[in-house]
Each structure stands twice: as C-alpha cells, then as structure tokens.
PDB file of C-alpha atoms in Angstrom:
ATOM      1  CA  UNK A 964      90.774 -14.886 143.181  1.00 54.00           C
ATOM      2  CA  UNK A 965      87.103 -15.688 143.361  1.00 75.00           C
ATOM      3  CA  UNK A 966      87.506 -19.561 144.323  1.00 76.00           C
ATOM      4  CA  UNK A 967      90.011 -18.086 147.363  1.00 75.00           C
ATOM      5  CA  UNK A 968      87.232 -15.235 148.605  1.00 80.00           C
ATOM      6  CA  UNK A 969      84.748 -18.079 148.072  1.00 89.00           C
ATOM      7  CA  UNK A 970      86.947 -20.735 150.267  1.00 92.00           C
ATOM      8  CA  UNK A 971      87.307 -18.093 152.899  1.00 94.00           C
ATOM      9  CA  UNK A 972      83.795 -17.512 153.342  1.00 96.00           C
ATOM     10  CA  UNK A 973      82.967 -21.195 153.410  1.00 96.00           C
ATOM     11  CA  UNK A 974      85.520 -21.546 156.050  1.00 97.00           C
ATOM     12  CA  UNK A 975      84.324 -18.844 158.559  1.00 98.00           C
ATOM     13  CA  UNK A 976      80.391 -19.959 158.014  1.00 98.00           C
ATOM     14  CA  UNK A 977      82.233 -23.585 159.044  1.00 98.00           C
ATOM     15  CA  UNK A 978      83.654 -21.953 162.061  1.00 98.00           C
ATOM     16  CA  UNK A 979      80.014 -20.557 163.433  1.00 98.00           C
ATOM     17  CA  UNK A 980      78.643 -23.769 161.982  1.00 98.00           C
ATOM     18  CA  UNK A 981      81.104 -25.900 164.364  1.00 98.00           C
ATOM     19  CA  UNK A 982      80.730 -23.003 166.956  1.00 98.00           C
ATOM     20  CA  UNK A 983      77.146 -22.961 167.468  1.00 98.00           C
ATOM     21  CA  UNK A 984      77.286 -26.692 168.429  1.00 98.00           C
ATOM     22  CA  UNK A 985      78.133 -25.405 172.027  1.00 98.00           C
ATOM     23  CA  UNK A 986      74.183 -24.371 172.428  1.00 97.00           C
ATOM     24  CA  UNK A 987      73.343 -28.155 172.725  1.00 98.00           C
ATOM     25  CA  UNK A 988      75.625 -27.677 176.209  1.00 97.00           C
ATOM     26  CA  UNK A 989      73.610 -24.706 177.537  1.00 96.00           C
ATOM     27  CA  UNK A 990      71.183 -26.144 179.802  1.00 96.00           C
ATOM     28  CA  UNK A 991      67.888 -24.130 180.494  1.00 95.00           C
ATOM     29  CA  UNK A 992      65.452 -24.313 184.047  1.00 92.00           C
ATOM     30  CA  UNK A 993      62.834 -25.431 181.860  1.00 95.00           C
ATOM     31  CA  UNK A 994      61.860 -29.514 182.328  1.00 97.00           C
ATOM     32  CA  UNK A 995      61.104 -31.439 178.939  1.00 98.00           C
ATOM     33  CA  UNK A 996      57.518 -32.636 178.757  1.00 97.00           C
ATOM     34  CA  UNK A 997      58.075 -35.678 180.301  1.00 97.00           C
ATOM     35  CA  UNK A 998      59.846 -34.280 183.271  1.00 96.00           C
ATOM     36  CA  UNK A 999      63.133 -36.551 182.705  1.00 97.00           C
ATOM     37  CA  UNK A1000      65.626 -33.570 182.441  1.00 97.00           C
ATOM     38  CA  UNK A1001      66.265 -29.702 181.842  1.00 97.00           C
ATOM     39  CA  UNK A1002      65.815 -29.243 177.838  1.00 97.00           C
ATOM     40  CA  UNK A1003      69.036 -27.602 176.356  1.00 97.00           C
ATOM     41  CA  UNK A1004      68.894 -24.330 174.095  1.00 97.00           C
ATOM     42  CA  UNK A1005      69.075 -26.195 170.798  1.00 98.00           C
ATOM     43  CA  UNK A1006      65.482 -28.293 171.599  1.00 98.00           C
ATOM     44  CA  UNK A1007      64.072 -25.373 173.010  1.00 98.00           C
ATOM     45  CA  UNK A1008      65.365 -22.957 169.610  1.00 98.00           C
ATOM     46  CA  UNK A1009      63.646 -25.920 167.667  1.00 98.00           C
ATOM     47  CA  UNK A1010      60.665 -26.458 169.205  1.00 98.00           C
ATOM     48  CA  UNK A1011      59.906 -22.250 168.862  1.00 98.00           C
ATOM     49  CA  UNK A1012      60.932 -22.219 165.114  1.00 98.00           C
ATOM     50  CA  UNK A1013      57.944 -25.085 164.450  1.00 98.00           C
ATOM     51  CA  UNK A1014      55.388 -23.353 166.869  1.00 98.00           C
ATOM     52  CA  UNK A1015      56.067 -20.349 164.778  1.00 98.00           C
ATOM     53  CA  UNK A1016      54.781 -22.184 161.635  1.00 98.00           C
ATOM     54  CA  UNK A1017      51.889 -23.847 163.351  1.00 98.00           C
ATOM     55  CA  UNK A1018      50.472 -21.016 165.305  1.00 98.00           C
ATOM     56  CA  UNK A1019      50.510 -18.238 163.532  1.00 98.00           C
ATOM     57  CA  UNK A1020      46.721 -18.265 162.618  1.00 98.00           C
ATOM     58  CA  UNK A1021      46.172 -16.512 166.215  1.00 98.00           C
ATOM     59  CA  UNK A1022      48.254 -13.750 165.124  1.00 97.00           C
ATOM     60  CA  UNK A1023      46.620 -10.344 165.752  1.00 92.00           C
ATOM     61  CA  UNK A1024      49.158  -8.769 162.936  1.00 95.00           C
ATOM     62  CA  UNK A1025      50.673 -10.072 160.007  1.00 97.00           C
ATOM     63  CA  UNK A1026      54.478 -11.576 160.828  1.00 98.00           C
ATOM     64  CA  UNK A1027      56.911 -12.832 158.438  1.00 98.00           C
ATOM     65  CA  UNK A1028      56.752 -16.463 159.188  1.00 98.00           C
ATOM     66  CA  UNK A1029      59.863 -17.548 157.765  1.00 98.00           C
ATOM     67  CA  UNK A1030      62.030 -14.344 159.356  1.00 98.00           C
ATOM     68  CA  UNK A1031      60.646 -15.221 162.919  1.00 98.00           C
ATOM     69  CA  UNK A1032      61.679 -19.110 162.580  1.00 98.00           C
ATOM     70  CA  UNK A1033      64.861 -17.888 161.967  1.00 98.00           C
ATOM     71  CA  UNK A1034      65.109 -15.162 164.340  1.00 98.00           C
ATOM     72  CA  UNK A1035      64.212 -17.527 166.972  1.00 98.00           C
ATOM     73  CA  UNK A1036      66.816 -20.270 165.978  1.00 98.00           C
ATOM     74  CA  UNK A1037      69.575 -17.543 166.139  1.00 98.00           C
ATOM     75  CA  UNK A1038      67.869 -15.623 169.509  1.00 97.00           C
ATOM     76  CA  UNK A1039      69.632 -17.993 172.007  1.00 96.00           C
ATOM     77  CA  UNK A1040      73.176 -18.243 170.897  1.00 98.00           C
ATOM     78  CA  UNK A1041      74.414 -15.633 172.847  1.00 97.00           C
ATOM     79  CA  UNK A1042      74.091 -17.607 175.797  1.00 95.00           C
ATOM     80  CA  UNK A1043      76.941 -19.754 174.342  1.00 97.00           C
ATOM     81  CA  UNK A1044      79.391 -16.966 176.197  1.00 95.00           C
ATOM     82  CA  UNK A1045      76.650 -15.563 178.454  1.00 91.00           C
ATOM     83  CA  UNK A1046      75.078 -18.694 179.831  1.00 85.00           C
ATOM     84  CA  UNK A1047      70.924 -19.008 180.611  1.00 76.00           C
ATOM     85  CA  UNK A1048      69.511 -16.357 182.701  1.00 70.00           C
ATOM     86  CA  UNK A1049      66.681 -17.986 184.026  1.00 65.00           C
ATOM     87  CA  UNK A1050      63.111 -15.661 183.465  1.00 63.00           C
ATOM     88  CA  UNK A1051      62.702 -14.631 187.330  1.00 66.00           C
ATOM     89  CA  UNK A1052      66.549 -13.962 188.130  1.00 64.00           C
ATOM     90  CA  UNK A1053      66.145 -10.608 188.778  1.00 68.00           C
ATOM     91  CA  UNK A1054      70.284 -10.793 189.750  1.00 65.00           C
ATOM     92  CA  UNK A1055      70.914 -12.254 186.353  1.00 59.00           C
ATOM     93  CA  UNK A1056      68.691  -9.854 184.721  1.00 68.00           C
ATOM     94  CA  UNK A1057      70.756  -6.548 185.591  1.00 70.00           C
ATOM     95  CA  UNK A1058      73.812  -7.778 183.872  1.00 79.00           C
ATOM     96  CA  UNK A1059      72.175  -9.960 181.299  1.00 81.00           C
ATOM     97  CA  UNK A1060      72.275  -7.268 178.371  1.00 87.00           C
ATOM     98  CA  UNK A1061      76.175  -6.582 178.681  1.00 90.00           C
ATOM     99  CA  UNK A1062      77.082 -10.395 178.653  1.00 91.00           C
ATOM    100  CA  UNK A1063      74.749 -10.801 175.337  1.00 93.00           C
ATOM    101  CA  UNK A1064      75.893  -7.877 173.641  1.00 95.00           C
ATOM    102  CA  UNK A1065      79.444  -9.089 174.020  1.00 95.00           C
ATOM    103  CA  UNK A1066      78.692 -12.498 173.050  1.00 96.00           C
ATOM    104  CA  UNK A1067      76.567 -11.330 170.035  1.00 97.00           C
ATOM    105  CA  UNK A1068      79.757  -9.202 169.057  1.00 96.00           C
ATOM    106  CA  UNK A1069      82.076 -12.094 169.420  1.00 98.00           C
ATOM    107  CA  UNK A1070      79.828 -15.089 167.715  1.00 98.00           C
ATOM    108  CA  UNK A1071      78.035 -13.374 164.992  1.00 98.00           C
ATOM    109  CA  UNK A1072      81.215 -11.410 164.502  1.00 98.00           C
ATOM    110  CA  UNK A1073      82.757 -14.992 162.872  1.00 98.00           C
ATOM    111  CA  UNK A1074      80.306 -15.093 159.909  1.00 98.00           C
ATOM    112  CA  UNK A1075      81.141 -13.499 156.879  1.00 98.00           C
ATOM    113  CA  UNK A1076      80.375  -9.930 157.331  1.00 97.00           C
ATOM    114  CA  UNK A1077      76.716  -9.870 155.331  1.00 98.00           C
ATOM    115  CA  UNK A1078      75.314 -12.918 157.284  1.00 98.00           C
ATOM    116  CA  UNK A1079      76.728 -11.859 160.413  1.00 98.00           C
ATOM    117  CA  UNK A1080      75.619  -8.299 159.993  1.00 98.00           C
ATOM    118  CA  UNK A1081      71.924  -9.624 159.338  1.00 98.00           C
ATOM    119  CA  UNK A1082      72.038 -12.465 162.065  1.00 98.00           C
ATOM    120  CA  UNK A1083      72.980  -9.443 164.378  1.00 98.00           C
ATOM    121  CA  UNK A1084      69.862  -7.549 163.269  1.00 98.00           C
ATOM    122  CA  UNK A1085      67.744  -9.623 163.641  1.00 98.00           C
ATOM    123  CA  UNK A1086      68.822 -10.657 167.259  1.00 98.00           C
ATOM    124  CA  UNK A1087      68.544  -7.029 167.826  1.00 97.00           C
ATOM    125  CA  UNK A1088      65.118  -7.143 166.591  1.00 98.00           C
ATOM    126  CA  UNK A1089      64.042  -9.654 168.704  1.00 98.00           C
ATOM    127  CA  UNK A1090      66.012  -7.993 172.217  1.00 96.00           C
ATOM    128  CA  UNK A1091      63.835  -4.885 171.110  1.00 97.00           C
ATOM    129  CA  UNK A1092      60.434  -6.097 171.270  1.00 97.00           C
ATOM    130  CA  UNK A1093      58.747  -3.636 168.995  1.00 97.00           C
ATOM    131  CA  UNK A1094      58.364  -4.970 165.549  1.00 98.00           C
ATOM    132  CA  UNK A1095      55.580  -7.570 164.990  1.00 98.00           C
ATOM    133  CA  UNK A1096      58.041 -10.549 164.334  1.00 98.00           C
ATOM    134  CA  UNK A1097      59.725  -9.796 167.366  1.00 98.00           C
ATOM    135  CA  UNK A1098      56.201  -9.663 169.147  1.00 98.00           C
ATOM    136  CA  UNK A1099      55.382 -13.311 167.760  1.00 98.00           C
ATOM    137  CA  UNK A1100      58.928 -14.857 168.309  1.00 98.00           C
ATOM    138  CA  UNK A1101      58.593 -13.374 172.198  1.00 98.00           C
ATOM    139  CA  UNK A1102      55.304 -14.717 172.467  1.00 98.00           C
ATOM    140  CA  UNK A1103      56.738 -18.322 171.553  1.00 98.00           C
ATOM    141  CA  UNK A1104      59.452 -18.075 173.425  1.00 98.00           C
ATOM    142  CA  UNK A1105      57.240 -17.742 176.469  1.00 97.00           C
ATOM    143  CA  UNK A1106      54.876 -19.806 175.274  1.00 98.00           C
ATOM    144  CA  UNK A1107      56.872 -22.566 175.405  1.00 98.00           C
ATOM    145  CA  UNK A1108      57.809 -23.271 178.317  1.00 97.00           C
ATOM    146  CA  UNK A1109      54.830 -22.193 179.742  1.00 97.00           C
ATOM    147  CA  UNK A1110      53.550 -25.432 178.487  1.00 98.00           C
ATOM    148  CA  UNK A1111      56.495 -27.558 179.278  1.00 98.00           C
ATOM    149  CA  UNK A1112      55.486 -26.581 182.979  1.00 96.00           C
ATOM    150  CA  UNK A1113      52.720 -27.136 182.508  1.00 97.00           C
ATOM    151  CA  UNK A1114      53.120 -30.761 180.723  1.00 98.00           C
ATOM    152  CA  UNK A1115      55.765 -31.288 183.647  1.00 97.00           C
ATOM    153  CA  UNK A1116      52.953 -30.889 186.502  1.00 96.00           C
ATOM    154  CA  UNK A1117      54.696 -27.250 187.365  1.00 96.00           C
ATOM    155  CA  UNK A1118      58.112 -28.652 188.180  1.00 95.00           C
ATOM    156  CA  UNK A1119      60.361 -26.215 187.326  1.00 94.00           C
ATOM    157  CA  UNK A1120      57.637 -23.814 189.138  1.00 95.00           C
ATOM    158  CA  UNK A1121      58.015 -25.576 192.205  1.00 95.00           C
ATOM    159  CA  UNK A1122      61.456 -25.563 192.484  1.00 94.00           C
ATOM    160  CA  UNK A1123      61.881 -21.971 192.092  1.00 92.00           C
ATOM    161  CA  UNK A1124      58.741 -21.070 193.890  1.00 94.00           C
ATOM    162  CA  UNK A1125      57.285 -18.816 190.867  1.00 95.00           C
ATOM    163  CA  UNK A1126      54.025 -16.186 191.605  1.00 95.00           C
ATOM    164  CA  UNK A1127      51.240 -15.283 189.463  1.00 96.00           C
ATOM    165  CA  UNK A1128      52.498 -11.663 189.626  1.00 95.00           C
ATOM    166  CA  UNK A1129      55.952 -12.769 188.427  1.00 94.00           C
ATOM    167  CA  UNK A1130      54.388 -15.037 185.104  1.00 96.00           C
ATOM    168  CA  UNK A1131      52.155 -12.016 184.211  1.00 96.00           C
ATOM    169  CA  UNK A1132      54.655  -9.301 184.240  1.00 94.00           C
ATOM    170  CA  UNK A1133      56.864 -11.719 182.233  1.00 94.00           C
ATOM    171  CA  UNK A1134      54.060 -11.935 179.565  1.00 96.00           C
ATOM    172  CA  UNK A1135      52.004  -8.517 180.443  1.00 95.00           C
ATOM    173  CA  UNK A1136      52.667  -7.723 176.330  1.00 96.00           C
ATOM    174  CA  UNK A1137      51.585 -11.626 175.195  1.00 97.00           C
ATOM    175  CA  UNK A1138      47.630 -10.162 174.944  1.00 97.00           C
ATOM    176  CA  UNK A1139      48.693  -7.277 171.925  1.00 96.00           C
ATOM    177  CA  UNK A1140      50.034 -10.029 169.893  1.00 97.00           C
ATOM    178  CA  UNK A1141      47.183 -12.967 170.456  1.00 98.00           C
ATOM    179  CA  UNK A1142      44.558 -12.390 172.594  1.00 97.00           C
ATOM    180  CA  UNK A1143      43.998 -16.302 171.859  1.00 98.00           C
ATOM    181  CA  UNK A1144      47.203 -17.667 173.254  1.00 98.00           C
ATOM    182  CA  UNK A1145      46.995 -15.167 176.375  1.00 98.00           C
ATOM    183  CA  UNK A1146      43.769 -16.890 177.627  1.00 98.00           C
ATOM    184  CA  UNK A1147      44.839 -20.476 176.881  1.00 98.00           C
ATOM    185  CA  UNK A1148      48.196 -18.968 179.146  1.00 98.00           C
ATOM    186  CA  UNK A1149      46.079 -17.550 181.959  1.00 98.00           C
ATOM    187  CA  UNK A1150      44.182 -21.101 182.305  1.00 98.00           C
ATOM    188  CA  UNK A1151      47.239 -22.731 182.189  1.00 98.00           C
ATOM    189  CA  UNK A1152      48.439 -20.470 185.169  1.00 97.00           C
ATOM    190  CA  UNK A1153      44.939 -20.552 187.044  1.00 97.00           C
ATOM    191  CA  UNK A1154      45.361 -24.330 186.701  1.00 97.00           C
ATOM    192  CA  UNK A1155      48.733 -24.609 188.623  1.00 97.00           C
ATOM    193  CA  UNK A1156      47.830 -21.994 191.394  1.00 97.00           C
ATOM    194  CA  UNK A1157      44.769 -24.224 192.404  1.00 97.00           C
ATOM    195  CA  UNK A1158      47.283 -27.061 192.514  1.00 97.00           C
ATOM    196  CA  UNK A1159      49.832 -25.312 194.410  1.00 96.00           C
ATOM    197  CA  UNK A1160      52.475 -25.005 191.752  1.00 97.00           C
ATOM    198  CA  UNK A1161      52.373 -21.107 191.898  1.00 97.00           C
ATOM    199  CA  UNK A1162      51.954 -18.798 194.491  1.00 96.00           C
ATOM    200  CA  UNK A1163      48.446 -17.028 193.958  1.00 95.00           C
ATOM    201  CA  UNK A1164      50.467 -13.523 194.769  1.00 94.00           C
TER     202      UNK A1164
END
C-alpha cells in the first residue's frame, strides 16, 4: 500500500515536473544582456534565484535566503495559463490577479497536496508584498531587468516608451528593503533619461 501511495505521488510531482517545462515558452518584454532576443521566464526565474544568494548583504532585514530562491523560481509559473503581463500594462494589470489565481489553482493544484499547498503559499507570499522575503524576492525581480535594460542600451525602454514616473512607482517600496540597490537603480534610470531611453516625466 505504501509503494502504490508512494508511486502516485512520484507520478503527479512528474506531471508538474513535465508541466512546468511550458515556462521556457513564455516570452517576457525584457531583452537579454546582449540585446539578441526577449529572455523567457525560466532564464529570468534563474537569474533572480542566484541574485538572491549574491546580494543579500544589502539587505536592510534579515530574509531567508534559501525560501526566497525558491519563492522566486516558483513566482512566474502562473503565467504558464496567464501569459506575461508586461510591468507598465496598465490593461493587463486590471485582470492580471484573476488569470494568476486561476492558474495558481490549476498548476500547483497537480502536486501532491503538501508541496502544492506550500508552493501556493509561498506564491501568495510573494503576490502580498509584506513579509521580508517577499520584499527581497520583489526587489530582484525588479532588479533584474532593470539591469538587462540597462545592459541592452534601454531597448525594451524604447520600444515601449517608459517614464521616470512609471519606473519609480513600479519600485516606490525597493528603498525599505535596500537603500543600496535603490541608488545604484536611480543612477541606472538617471543614466537612460540623459540618453533618451526614458521620458524624464
């Protein structure tokens, strides 16, 4: 009997295993470094989960290293059913939370009911904002492709003609959580508005 409980649960974490491969599909506005192409969901989850090992020395509070690297690895896979709502689609944005919380319901739903349960918290956690593993895995996932733009001359600016007010009231909380990161982020941004990558409004 305890072989067949085992079996099943090794066959429904298979099924999100095998599942989850559809985030290397979901392409994000977000140019890679070298400008060549749109990174997907999977680079961008991986690239986070190392930045939260390396950076968390500028930390104001103390976060759970290993809980945000996995928090941020999960955060994304909603958009397997709800697709990329890109950071200034303020269209997007007003149904965004219905299409995730369905998609967290369905996907997480497939795990066995204790890792699904927890993977659902902790996505939760993150959506919230309040907790100071939630703050750090925000501030990374901001952080990021703040410096892809910035790597990628502002492309992805550009394109979608992006203002200084818009970038600050996307990271207006980034300052309680490092006051570090926040100014290297503000020279960043200063840097493309004298180029002309983003409107100085």
């Amino acid at each position: 009997m305890g072989e067949e409980r085992n079996l099943e649960r090794l066959e429904k974490q298979i099924r999100f295993i095998v599942e989850i491969d559809k985030v290397k599909n979901i392409f994000r506005q977000t140019y890679l470094a070298d400008a060549g192409r749109r990174e997907n969901d999977a680079e961008h989850s991986w690239h986070i989960a190392l930045m939260a090992y390396l950076l968390r020395e500028y930390v104001e509070e103390a976060v759970d290293v290993g809980k945000v690297m996995l928090m941020v690895l999960i955060h994304d896979l909603v958009e397997i059913d709800a697709g990329d709502t890109y950071a200034y689609d303020s269209v997007g944005a007003q149904t965004k939370r219905d299409r995730e919380v369905a998609a967290a319901d369905r996907i997480f739903g497939i795990l066995p009911k204790d890792q699904g349960t927890y993977f659902r918290e902790l996505w939760e956690e993150f959506e919230a904002y309040e907790t100071p593993d939630a703050k750090y895995a925000h501030l990374l996932d901001n952080f990021q492709p703040l410096l892809l733009n910035d790597a990628a001359d502002g492309l992805s600016w550009q394109e979608h003609q992006v203002k200084k007010s818009q970038i600050y009231k996307r990271n207006e909380k980034i300052e309680e959580t490092s006051e570090t990161v926040w100014n290297c982020m503000k020279e960043i941004i200063q840097k493309h508005i004298g180029r002309g990558h983003v409107a100085d409004a």
